[in-house]
XYZ file of N, CA and C in Angstrom:
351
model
N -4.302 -3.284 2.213
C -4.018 -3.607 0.826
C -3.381 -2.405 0.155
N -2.504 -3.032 -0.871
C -1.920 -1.175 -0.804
C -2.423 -1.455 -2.509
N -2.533 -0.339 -2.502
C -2.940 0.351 -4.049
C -2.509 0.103 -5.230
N -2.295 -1.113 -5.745
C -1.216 -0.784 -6.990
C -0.959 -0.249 -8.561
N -2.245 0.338 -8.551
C -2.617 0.987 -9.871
C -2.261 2.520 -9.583
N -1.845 2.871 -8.274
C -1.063 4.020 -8.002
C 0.165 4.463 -9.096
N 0.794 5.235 -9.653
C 1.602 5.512 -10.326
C 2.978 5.592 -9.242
N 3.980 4.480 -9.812
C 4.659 4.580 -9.067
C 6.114 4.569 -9.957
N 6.928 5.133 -9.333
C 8.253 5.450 -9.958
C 9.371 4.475 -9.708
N 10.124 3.746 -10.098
C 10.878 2.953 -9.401
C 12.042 3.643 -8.805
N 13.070 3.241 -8.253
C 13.634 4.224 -7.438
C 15.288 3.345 -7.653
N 15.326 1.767 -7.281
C 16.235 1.046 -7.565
C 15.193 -0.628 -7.530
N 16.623 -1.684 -8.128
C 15.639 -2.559 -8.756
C 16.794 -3.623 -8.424
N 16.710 -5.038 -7.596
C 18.127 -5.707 -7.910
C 17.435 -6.800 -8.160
N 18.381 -8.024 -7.974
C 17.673 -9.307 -8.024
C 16.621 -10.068 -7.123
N 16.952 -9.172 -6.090
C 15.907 -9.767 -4.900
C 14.972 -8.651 -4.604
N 14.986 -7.742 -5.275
C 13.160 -7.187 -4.788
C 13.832 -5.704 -5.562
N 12.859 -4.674 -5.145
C 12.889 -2.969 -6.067
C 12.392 -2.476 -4.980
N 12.045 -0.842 -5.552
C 12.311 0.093 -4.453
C 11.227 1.401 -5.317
N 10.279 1.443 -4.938
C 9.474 2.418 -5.976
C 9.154 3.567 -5.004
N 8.877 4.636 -5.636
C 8.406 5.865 -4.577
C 6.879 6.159 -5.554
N 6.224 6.231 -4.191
C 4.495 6.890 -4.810
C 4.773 8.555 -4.399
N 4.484 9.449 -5.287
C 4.225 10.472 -5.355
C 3.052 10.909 -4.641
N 2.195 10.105 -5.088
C 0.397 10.465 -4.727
C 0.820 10.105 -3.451
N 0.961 9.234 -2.636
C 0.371 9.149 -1.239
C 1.907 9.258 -0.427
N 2.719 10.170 -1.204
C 3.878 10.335 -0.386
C 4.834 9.289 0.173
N 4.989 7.735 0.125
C 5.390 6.591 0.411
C 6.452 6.076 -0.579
N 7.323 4.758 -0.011
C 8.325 4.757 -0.435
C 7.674 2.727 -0.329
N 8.056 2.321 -1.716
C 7.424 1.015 -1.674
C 8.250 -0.081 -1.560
N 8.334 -1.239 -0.828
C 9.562 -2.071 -1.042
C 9.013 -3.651 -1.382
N 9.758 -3.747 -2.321
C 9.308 -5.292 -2.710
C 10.605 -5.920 -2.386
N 10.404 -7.019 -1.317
C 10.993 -7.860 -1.175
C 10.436 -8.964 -0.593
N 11.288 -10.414 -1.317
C 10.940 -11.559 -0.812
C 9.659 -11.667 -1.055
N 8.526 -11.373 -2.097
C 7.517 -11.497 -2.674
C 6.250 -11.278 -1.650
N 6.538 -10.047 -0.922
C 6.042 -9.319 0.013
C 6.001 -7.647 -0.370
N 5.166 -6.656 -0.477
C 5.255 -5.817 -0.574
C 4.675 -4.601 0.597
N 5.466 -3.596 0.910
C 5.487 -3.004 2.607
C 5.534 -1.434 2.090
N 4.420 -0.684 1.978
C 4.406 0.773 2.064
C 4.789 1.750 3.339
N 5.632 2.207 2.916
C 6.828 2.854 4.003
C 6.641 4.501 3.922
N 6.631 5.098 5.103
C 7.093 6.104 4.890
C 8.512 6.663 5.139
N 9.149 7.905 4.727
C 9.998 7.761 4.561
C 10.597 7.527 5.575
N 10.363 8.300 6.520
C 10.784 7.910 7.663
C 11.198 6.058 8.171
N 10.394 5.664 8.289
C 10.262 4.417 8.247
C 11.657 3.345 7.463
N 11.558 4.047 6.218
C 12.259 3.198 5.190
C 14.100 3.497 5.651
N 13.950 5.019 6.056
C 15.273 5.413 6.944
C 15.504 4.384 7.981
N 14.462 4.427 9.181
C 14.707 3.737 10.474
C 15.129 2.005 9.717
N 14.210 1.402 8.888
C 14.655 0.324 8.397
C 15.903 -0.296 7.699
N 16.439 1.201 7.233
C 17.865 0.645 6.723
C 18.881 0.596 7.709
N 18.718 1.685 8.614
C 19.568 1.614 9.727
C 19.242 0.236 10.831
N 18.329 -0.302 10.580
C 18.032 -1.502 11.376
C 18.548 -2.393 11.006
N 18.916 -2.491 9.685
C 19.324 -3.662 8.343
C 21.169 -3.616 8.762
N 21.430 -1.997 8.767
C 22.645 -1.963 8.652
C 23.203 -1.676 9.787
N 22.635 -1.770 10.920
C 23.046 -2.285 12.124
C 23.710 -3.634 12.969
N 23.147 -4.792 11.582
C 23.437 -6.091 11.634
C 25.092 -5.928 11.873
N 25.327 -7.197 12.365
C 26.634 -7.460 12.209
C 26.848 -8.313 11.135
N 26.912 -8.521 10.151
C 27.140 -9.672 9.137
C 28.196 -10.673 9.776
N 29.573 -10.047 9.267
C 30.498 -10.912 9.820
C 30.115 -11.765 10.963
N 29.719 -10.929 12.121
C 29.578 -11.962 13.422
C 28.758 -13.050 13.335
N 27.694 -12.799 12.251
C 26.759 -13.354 12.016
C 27.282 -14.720 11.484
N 27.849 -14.761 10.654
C 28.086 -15.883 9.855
C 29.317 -16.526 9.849
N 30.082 -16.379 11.100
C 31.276 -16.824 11.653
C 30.383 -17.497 13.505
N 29.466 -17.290 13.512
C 28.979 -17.872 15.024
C 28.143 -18.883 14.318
N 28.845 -20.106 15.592
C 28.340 -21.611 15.397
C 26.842 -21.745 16.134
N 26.102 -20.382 16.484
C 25.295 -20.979 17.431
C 24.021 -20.977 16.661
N 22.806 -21.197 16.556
C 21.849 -21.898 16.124
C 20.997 -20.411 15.505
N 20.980 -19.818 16.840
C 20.205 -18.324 16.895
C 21.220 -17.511 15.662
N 22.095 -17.962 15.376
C 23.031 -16.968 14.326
C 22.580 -16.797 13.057
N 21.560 -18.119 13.176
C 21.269 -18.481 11.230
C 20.006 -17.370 10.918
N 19.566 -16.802 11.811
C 18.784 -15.477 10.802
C 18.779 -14.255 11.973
N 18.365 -13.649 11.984
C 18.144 -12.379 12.420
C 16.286 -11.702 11.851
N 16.067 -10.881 13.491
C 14.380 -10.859 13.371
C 14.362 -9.149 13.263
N 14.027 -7.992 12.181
C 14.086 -7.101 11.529
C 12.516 -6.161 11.958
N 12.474 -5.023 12.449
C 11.444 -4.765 12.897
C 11.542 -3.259 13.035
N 11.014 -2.451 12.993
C 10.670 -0.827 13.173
C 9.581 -0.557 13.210
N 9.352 1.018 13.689
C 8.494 1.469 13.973
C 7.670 2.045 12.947
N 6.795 1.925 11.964
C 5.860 2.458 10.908
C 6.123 1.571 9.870
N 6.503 -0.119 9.895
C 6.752 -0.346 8.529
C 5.786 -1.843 9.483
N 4.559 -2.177 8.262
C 3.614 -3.063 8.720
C 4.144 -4.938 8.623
N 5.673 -4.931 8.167
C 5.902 -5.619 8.392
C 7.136 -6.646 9.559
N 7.178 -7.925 9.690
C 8.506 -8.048 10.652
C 9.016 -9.144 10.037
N 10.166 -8.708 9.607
C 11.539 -9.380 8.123
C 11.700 -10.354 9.208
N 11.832 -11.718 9.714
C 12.478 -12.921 9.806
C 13.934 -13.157 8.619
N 14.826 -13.252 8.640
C 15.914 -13.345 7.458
C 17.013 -14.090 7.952
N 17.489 -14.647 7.172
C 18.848 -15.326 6.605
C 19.747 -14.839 6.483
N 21.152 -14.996 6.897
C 22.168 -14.699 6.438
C 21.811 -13.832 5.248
N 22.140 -14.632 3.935
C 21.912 -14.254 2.744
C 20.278 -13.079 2.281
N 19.836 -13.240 2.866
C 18.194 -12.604 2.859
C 18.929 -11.299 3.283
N 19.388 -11.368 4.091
C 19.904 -9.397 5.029
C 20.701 -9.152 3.935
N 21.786 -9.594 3.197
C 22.665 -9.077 2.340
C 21.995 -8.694 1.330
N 21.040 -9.604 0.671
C 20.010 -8.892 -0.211
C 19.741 -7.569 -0.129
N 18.843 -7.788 1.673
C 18.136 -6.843 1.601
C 18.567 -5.335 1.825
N 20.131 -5.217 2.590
C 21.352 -4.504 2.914
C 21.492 -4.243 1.469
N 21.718 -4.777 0.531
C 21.936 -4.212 -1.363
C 21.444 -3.117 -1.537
N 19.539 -4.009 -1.479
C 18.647 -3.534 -1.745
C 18.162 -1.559 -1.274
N 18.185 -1.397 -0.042
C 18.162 -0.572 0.645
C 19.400 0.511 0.227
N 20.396 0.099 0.694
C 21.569 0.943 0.304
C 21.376 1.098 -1.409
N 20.854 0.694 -2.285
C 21.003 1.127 -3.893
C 20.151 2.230 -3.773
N 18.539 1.807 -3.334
C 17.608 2.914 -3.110
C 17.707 4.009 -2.324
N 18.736 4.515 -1.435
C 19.068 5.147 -0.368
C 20.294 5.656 -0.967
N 20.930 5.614 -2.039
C 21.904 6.614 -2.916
C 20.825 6.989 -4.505
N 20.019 6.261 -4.677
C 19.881 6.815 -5.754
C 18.657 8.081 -5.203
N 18.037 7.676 -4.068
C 16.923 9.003 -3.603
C 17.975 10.205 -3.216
N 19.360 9.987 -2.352
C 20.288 11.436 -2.427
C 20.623 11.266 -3.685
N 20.922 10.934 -4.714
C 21.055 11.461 -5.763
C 20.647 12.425 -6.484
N 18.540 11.803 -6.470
C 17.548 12.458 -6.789
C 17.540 14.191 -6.387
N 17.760 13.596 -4.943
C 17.771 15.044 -4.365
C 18.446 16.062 -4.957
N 20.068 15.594 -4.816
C 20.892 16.304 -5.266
C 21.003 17.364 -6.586
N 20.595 16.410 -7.669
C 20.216 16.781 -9.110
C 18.978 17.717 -8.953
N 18.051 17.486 -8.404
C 16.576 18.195 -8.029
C 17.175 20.125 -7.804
N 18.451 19.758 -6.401
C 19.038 20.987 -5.798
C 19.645 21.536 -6.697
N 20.441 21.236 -7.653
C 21.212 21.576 -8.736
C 20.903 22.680 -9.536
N 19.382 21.828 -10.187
C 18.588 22.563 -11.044
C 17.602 23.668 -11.025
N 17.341 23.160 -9.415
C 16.392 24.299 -8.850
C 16.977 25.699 -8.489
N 18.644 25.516 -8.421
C 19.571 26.525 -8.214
C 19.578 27.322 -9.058
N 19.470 26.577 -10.097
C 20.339 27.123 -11.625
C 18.703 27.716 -12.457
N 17.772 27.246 -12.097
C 16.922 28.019 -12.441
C 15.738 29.370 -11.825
N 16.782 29.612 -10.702
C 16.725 31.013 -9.495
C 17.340 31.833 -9.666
């Protein structure tokens, strides 16, 4: 059960799920598809690269039966994404918004920490 009175920061937010980071227990939170999966970071890395490993195109240009979803799985994340065409593009959004705005974070973090050394 994960914690949710934890203080959590959001990180990115779209129409199909958000992206929060817990400070306290070091984790990176993902709501999607009305499922929620505490990640570490690691994890949330290996998962986007799993996401964005898909082939889309091939995906949704093949007549064959097995084409209509794709089965999503890594190592440290307690869940296994079953998805849709449309469900991966979501979740491909989703991931990639939260995965520029955390180098962002960083970036700005490096900036300031420069400028105040």
């Amino acid at each position: 059960m994960i914690d949710t009175a934890t203080h959590l920061a959001e990180i990115y937010t779209s129409e199909a799920g958000a992206v929060y980071q817990c400070d306290r227990r070091n984790r990176i939170m993902l709501d999607f598809a009305g499922q929620r999966s505490l990640l570490k970071i690691e994890a949330f890395l290996r998962l986007k690269h799993a996401v964005d490993s898909i082939n889309l195109d091939e995906m949704a240009s093949s007549p064959a039966r097995a084409a209509d979803f794709d089965i999503v799985t890594v190592c440290g994340c307690d869940r296994c994404y079953v998805l849709t065409l449309p469900e991966l593009c979501s979740l491909k959004e989703l991931l990639a918004g939260a995965r520029f705005m955390l180098e962002l974070n960083s970036m700005l973090h490096e900036c300031l920490h420069a400028e105040l050394v």
